[in-house]
Coordinates of C-alpha atoms and ligand atoms in Angstrom, one line a residue:
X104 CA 15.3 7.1 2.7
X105 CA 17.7 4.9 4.5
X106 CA 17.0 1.4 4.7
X107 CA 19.1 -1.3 5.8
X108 CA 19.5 -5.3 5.2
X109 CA 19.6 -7.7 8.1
X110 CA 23.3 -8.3 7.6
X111 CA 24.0 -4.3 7.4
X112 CA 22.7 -3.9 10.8
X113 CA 23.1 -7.5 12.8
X114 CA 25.9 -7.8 15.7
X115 CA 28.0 -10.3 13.7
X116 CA 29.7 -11.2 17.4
X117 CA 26.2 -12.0 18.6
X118 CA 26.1 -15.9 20.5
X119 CA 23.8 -18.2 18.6
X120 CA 21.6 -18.4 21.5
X121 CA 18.0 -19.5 21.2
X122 CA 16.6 -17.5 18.7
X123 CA 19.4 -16.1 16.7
X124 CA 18.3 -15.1 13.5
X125 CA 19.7 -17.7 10.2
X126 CA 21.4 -15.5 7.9
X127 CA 19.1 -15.0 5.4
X128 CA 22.2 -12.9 3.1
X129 CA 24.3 -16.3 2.7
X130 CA 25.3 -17.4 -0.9
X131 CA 22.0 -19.1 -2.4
X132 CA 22.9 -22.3 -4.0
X133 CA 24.1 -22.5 -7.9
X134 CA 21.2 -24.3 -8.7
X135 CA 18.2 -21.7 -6.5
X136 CA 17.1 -19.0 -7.7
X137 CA 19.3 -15.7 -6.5
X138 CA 17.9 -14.2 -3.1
X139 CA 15.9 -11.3 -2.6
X140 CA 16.7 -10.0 0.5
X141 CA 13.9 -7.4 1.7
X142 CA 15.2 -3.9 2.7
X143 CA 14.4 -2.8 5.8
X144 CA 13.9 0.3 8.5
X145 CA 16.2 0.3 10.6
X146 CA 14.1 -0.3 13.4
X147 CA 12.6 -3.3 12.2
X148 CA 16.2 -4.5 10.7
X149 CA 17.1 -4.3 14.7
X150 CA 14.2 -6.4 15.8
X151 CA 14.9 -9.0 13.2
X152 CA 18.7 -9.2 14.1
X153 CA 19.0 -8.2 17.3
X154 CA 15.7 -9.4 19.4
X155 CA 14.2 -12.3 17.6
X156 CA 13.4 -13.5 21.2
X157 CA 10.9 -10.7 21.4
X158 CA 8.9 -11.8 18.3
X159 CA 9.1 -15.1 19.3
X160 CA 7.3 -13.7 22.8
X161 CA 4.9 -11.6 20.6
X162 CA 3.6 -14.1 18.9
X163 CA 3.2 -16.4 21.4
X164 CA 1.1 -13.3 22.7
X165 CA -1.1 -12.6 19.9
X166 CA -0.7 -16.0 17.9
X167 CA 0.5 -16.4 14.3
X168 CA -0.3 -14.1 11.7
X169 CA 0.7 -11.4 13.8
X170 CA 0.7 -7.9 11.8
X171 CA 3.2 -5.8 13.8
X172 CA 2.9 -2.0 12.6
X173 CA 5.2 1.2 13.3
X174 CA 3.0 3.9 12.8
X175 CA 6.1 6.5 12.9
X176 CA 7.5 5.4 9.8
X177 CA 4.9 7.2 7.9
X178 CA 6.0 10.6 8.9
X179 CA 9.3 9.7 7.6
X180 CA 8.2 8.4 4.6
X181 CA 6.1 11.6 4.6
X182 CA 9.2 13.7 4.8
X183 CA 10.6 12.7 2.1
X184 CA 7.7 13.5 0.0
X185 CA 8.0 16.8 1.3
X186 CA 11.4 17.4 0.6
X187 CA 10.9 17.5 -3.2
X188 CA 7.9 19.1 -2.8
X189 CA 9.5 22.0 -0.8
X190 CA 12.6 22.0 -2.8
X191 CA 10.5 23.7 -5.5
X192 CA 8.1 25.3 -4.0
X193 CA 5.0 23.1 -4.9
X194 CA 1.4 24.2 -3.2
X195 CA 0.4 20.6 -2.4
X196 CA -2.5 18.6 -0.2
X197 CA -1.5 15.4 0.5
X198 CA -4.5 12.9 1.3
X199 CA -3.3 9.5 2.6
X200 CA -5.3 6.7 0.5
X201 CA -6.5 4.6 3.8
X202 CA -7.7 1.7 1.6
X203 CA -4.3 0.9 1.4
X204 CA -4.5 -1.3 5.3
X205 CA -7.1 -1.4 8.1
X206 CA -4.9 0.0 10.3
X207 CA -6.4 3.1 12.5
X208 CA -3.3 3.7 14.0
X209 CA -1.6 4.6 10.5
X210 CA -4.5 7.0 10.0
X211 CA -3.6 8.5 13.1
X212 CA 0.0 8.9 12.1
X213 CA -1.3 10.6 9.0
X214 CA -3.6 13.0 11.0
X215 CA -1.1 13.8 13.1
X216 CA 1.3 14.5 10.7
X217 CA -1.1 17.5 9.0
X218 CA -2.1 15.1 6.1
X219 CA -5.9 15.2 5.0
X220 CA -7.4 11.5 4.4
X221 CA -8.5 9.6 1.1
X222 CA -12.0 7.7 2.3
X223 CA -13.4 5.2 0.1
X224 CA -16.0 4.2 1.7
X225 CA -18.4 5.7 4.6
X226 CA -16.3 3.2 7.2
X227 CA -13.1 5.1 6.1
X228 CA -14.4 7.9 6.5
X229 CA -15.5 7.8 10.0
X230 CA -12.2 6.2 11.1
X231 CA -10.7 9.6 9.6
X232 CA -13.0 11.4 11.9
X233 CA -12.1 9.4 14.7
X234 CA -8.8 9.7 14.0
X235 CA -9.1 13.6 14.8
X236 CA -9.0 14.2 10.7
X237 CA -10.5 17.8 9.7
X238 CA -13.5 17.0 8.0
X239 CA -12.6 19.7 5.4
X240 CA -9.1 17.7 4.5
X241 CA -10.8 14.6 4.2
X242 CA -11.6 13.7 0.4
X243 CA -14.6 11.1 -0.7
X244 CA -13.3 9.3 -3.7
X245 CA -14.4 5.8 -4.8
X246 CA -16.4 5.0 -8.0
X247 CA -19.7 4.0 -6.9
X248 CA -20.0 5.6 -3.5
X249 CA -23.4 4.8 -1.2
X250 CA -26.1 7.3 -0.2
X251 CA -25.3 7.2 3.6
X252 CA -21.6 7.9 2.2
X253 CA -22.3 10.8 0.0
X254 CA -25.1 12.0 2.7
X255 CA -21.8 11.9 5.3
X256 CA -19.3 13.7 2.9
X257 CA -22.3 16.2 2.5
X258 CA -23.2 16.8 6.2
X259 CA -19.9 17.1 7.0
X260 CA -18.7 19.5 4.1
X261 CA -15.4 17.1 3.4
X262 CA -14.3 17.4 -0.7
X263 CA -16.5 14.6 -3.0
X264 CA -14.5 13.1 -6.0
X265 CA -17.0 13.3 -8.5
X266 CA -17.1 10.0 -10.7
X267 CA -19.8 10.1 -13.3
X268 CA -22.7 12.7 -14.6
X269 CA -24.8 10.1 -12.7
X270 CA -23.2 10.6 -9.1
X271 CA -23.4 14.3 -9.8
X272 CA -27.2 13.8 -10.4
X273 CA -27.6 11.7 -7.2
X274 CA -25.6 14.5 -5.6
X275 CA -28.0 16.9 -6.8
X276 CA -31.3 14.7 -5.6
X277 CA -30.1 15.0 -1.7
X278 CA -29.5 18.4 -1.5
X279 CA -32.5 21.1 -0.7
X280 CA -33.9 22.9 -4.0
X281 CA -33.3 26.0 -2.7
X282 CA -30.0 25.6 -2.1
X283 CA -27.5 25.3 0.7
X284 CA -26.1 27.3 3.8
X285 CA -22.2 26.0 3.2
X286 CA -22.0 24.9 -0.8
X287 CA -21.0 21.2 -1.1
X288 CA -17.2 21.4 -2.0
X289 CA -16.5 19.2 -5.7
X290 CA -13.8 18.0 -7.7
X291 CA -14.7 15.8 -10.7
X292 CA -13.1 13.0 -11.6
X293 CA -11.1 13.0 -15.4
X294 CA -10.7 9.8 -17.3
X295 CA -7.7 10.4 -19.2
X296 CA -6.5 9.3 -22.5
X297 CA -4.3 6.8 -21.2
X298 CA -7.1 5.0 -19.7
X299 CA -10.1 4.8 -21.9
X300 CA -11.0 1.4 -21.2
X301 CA -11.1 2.7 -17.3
X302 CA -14.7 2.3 -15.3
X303 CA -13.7 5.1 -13.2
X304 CA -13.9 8.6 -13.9
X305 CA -15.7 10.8 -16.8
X306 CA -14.7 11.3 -20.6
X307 CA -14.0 14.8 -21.3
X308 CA -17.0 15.7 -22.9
X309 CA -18.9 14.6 -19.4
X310 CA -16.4 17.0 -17.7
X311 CA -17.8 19.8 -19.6
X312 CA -21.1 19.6 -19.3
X313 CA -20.7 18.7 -15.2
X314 CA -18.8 21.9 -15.4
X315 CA -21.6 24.0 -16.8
X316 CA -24.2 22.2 -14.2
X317 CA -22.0 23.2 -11.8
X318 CA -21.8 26.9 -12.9
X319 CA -25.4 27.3 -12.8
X320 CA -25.6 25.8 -9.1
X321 CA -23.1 27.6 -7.3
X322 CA -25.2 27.9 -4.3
X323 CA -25.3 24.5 -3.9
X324 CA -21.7 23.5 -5.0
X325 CA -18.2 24.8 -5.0
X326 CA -16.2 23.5 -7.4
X327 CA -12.2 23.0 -6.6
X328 CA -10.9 21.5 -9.3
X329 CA -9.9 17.8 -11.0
X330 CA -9.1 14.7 -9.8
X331 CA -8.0 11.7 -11.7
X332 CA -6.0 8.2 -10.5
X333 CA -4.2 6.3 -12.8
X334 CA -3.1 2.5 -12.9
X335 CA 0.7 1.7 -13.6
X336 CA 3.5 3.7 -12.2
X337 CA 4.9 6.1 -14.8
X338 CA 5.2 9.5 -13.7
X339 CA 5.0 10.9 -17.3
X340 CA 1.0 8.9 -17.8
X341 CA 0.1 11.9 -14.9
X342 CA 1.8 14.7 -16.5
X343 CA -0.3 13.9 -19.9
X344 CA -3.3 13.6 -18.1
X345 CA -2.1 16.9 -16.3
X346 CA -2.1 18.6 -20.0
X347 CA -4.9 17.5 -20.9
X348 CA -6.9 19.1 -18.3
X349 CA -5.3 22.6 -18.9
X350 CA -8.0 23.3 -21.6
X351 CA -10.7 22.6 -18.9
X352 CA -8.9 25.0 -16.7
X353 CA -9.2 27.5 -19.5
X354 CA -13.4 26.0 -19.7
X355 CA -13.7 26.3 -15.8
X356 CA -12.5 30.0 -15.7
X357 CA -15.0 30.9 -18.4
X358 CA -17.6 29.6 -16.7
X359 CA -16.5 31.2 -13.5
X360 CA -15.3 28.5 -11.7
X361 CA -11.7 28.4 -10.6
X362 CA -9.7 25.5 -10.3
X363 CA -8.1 25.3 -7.1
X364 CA -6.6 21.9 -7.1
X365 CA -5.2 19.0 -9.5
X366 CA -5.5 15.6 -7.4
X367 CA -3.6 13.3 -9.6
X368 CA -4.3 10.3 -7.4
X369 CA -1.6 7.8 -5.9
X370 CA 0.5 5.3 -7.8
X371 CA 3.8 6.2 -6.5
X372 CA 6.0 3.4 -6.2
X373 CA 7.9 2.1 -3.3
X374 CA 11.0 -0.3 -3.5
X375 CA 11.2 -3.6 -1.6
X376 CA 14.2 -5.0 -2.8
X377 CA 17.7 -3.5 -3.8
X378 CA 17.6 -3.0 -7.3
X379 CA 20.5 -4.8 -8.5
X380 CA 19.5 -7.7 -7.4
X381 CA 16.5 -7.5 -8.5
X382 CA 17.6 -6.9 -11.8
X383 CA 19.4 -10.3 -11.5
X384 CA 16.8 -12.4 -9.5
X385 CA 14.8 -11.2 -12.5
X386 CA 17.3 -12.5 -15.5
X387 CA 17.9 -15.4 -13.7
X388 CA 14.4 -16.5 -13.6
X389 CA 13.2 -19.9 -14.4
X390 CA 10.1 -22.2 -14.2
X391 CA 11.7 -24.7 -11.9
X392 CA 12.3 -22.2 -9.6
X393 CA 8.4 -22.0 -8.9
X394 CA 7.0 -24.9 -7.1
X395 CA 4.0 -24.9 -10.6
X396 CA 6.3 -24.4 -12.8
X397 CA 4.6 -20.8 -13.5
X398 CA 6.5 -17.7 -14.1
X399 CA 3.7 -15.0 -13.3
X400 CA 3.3 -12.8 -16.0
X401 CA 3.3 -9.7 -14.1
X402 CA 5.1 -8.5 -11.0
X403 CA 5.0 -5.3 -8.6
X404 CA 8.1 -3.2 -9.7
X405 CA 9.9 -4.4 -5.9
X406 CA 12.8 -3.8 -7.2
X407 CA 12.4 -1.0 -9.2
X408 CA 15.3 2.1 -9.9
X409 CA 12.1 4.3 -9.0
X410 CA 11.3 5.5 -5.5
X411 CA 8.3 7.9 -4.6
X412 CA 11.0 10.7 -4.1
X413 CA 12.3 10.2 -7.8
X414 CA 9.1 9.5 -8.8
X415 CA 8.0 12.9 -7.4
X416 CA 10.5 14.6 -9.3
X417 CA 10.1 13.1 -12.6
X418 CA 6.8 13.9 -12.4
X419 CA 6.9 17.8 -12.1
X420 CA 9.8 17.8 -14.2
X421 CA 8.4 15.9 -17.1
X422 CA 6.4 18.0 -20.1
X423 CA 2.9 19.6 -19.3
X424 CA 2.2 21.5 -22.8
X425 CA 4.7 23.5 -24.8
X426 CA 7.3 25.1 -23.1
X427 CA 6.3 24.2 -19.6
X428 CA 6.9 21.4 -17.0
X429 CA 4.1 20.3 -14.6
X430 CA 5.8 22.4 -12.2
X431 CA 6.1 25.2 -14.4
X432 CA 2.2 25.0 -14.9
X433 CA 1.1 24.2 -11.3
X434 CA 2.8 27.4 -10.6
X435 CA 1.6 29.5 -13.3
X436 CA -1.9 28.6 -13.0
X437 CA -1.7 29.1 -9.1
X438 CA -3.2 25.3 -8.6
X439 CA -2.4 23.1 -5.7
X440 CA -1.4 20.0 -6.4
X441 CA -3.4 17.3 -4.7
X442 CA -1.6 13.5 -4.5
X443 CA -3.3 10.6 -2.6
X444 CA -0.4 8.4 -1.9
X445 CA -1.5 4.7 -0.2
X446 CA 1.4 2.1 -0.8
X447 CA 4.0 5.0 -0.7
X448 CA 3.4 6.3 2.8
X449 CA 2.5 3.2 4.1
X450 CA 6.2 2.0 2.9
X451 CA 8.3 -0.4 5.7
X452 CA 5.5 0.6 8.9
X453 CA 4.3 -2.8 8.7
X454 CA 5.5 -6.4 8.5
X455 CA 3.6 -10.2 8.9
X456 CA 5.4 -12.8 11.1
X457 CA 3.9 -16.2 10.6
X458 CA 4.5 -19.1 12.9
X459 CA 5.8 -22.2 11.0
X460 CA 3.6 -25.2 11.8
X461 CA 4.5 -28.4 9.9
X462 CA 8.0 -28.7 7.1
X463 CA 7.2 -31.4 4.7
X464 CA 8.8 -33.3 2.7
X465 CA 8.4 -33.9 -1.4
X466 CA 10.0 -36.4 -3.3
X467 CA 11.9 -34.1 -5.5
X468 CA 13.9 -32.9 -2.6
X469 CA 12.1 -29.5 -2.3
X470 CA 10.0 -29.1 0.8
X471 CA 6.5 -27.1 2.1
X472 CA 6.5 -25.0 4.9
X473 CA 3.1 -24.5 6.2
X474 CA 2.6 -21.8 8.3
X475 CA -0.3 -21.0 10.9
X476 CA -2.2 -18.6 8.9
X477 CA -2.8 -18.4 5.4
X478 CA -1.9 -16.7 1.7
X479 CA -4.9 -13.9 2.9
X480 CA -2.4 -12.3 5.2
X481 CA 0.0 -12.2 2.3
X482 CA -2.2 -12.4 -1.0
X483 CA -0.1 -11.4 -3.7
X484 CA -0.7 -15.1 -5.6
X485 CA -4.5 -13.9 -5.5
X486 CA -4.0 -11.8 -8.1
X487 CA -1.4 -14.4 -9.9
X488 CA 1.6 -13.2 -9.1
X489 CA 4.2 -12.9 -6.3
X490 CA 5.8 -11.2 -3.6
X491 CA 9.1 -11.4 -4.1
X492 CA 10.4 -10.4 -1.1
X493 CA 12.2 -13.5 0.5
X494 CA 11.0 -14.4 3.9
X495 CA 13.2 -14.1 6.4
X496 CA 13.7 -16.8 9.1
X497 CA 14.2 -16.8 12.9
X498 CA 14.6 -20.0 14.5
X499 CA 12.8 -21.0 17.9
X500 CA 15.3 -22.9 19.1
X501 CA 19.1 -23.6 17.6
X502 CA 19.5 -26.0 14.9
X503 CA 21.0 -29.3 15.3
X504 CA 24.2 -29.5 12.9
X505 CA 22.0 -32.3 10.7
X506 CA 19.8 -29.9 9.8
X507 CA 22.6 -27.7 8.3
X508 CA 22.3 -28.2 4.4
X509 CA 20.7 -26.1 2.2
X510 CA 16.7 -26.4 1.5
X511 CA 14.6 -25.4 -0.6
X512 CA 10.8 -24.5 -0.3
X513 CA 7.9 -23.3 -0.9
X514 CA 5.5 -21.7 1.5
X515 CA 1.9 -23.0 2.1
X516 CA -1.3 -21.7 4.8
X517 CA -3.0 -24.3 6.8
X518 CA -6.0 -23.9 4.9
X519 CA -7.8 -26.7 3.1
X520 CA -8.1 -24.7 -0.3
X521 CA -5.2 -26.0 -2.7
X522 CA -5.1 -22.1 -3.8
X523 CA -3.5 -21.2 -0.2
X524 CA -0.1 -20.6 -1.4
X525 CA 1.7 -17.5 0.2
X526 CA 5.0 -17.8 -1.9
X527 CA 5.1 -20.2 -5.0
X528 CA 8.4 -19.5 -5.5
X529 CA 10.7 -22.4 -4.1
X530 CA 12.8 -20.3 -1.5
X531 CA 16.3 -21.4 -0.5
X532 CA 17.2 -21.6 3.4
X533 CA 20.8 -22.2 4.2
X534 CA 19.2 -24.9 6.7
X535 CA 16.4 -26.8 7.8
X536 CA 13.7 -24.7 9.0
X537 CA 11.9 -26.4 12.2
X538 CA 8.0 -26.2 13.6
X539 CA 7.9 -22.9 16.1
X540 CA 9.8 -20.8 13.6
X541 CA 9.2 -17.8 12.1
X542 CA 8.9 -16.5 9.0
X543 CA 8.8 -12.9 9.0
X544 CA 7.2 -11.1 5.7
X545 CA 8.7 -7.3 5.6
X546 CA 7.0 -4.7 4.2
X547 CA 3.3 -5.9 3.8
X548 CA 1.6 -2.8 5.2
X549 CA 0.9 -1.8 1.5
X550 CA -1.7 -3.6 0.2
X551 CA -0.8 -7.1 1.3
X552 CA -1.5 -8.1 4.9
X553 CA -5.2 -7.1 5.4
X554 CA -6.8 -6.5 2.0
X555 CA -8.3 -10.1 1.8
X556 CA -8.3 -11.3 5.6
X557 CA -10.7 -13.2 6.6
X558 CA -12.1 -15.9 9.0
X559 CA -12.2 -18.9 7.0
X560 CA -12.0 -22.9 8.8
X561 CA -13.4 -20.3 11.9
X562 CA -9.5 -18.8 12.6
X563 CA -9.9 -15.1 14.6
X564 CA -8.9 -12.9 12.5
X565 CA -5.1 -12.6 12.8
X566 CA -4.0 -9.8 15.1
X567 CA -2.3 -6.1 14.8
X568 CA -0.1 -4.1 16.9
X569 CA 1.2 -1.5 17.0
X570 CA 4.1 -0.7 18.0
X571 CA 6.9 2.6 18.9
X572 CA 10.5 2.7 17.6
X573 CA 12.3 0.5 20.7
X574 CA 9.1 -2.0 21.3
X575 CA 8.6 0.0 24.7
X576 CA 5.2 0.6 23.8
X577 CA 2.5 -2.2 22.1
X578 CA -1.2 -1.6 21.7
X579 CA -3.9 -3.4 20.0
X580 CA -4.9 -2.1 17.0
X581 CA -7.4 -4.4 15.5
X582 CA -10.6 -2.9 15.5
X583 CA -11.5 -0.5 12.5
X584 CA -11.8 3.0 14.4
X585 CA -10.3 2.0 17.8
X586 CA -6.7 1.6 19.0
X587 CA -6.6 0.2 22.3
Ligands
LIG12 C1 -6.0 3.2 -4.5 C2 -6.1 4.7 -4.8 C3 -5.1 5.5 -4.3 C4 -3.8 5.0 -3.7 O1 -3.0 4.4 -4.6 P1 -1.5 3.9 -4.2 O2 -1.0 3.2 -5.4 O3 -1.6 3.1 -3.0 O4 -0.7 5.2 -4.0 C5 -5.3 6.9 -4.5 N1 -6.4 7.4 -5.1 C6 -7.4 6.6 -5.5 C7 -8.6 7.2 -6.2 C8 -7.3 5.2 -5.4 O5 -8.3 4.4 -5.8

């Protein structure tokens, strides 16, 4: 997948007009921490470099956060699944895991690209029917799911992950006695090994006896296959779990059941950062370089040597039983492989521009930038860690030539709550950022700009667009179920 840096792609012989963008790629100073520059689509690497006049407009528009999303980018991220997939012949469904942002026009770019839909929850699921999504590709998944959910996924014949020997009974309670004109279609959720200590799923011993209650109801259900979803990223945790189902493939046949699908879940990882550097950002680490003092003790892989496409590979390539890959067995067996990808698809189609609103000054020299908005538009220190994925600036207006030293910051919301950091890290500018610039976060689609949004101090919610390739095109895209 090609993805550029802002210096790769900015006209160098470009004025310094209003607006020009600060080159986020020069040297960061001996004593800073070594830059992570984000990598980005080319058609956001143009905005950034080449029409930072526009985002300034935009956001003066539809006020700071402003989530900006290119829907597009998800069939490309799409086709690169597909290539692997394709290359070796691999019957797959792919259901995009919509938990992964709000937006409705992503799950319209998914639809329309003939991929089925992950719903966790009832809302989910009717945006996938708005959407246009074939009820039959959309899959119910989620470990607790409501009545009014299940009663939904029922009515409307879409797959049901089934969690526990408990949801299976609750399954059986709304459905007539006497059975069913359409069976309700069923995969059951594995627990594997690897994941024990897990909540979600069932032990194996649960998956046989759902089997056999599903054997002697097959008026009522049709059972398609397993389902599973691991934490972590390694493609070889899925291929285990993958083995260890073949025995309950064996089970289900004996029964008389056939196992359609394997759904192993999402998980695949996505790179933010070039790996090299992150490599050294990562040696180089140190607690002065975090505003604290704290070096999380866990980070997203964003600069990881792993992409979805390797990670793809690795995965059918890697062991499944003697003699026999996961793609080997897939194909011997005659099962689809099922994969929910979130983070993955929803790779580069977003990114979160924030309006700076006050720099301040500390006595140790470093500085705070507050921005309008807060850390629940980019909440990765929620969960204790970081995003590293520098931030990168565009100035309103140009910079007076005493503001030209180097600075270093860290990055704050307006909130009251001493817990509203957005970047911990002290980040080094090659000058003086002002009031009225931004600070553009790429890549926050997954996971990042919407998961904990929310109206606190009484601020609107911040906005989304979205938006084509050139910008010709912007529409609202706010409101769960409607794109205006
Ligand atoms: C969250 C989730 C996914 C998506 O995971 P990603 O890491 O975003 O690919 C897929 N399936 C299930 C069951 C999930 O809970």
């Amino acid at each position: 997948m090609t993805a550029a840096t802002i210096n790769e792609t900015r006209d160098k012989s470009m004025p310094l007009a209003s607006a020009a963008p600060v080159d986020i790629n020069s040297p960061s100073p001996a004593s800073g921490p070594p830059a992570l520059r984000p990598l980005l689509d080319p058609a956001i690497a143009d905005l950034l470099a080449n029409k930072p006049d526009r985002l300034l407009s935009l956001v003066e528009d539809f006020g700071s956060p402003l989530n900006i999303v290119w829907p597009h980018i998800l069939g490309k991220n799409l086709a690169a699944l597909k290539t692997v997939l394709d290359a070796q012949a691999i019957n797959h469904e792919i259901f995009y895991a919509a938990k992964v942002n709000k937006s409705q026009s992503l799950v319209h770019a998914a639809v329309e690209s003939g991929l089925g839909i992950d719903a966790s929850s009832l809302y989910e699921f009717r945006d996938a029917l708005k959407a246009g999504a074939d009820p039959a590709r959309i899959c119910g998944t989620g470990p607790a799911k409501t009545r009014d959910f299940l009663r939904a996924l029922v009515e409307y014949r879409a797959l049901i992950s089934i969690d526990s020997m408990e949801e299976l009974a609750g399954l059986e309670d709304l459905l007539p006695e006497r059975g069913v004109e359409a069976p309700v279609r069923v995969t059951l959720r594995y627990r594997p090994t690897a994941s024990q200590n897990s909540r979600f799923g069932m032990p194996a011993d649960d998956i046989g006896k759902s089997l056999t209650r599903l054997a002697e109801q097959t008026g009522r259900f049709h059972f398609e296959g397993f389902h599973f979803h691991l934490g972590g990223y390694r493609p070889e945790a899925r291929a285990e779990a993958v083995a260890e189902l073949a025995p309950w493939v064996v089970a289900a046949s004996a029964l008389g059941l056939t196992v359609k699908m394997i759904d192993v879940g999402g998980g695949l990882p996505i790179r933010y950062v070039d790996s090299e550097s992150y490599d050294v950002f990562l040696q180089a680490q140190d607690h002065d370089h975090y505003r604290n003092g704290i070096i999380p003790a866990s980070f997203y892989p964003y600069g990881g040597r792993m992409d979805a496409q390797d990670w793809l590979s690795r995965f059918l390539a890697a062991s499944c039983g003697p003699d026999a890959t996961v793609a080997d067995f897939l194909k011997r067996e005659g099962i689809t492989l099922g994969l929910e990808p979130g983070r993955c698809l929803a790779d580069q189609t977003a990114i979160t521009v924030f309006r700076i609103t006050r720099v301040k000054s500390q006595a140790d020299g470093n500085h705070i930038l507050f921005v309008e908005g807060s850390s629940f538009s980019a909440c990765e220190t929620w969960f204790n860690s970081e995003f590293l994925v520098d931030p990168v600036l565009l100035p309103c207006r140009p910079h007076r030539p005493e503001d030209d030293a180097a600075f270093r910051a860290y990055i704050a919301g307006h909130s009251c709550l001493d817990e509203d950091i957005i970047t911990n890290r002290l980040i080094s500018f090659p000058a003086r950022p002002q009031a009225g610039d931004l600070l553009v976060y790429a890549n926050t689609a997954g996971y990042q700009m919407d998961l904990l949004e929310n109206e606190f101090h009484r601020v609107p919610m911040p906005r989304r667009i979205a938006v084509n390739n050139d910008l010709t095109t912007v529409i609202a895209d706010d409101l769960s179920g409607e794109v205006e």
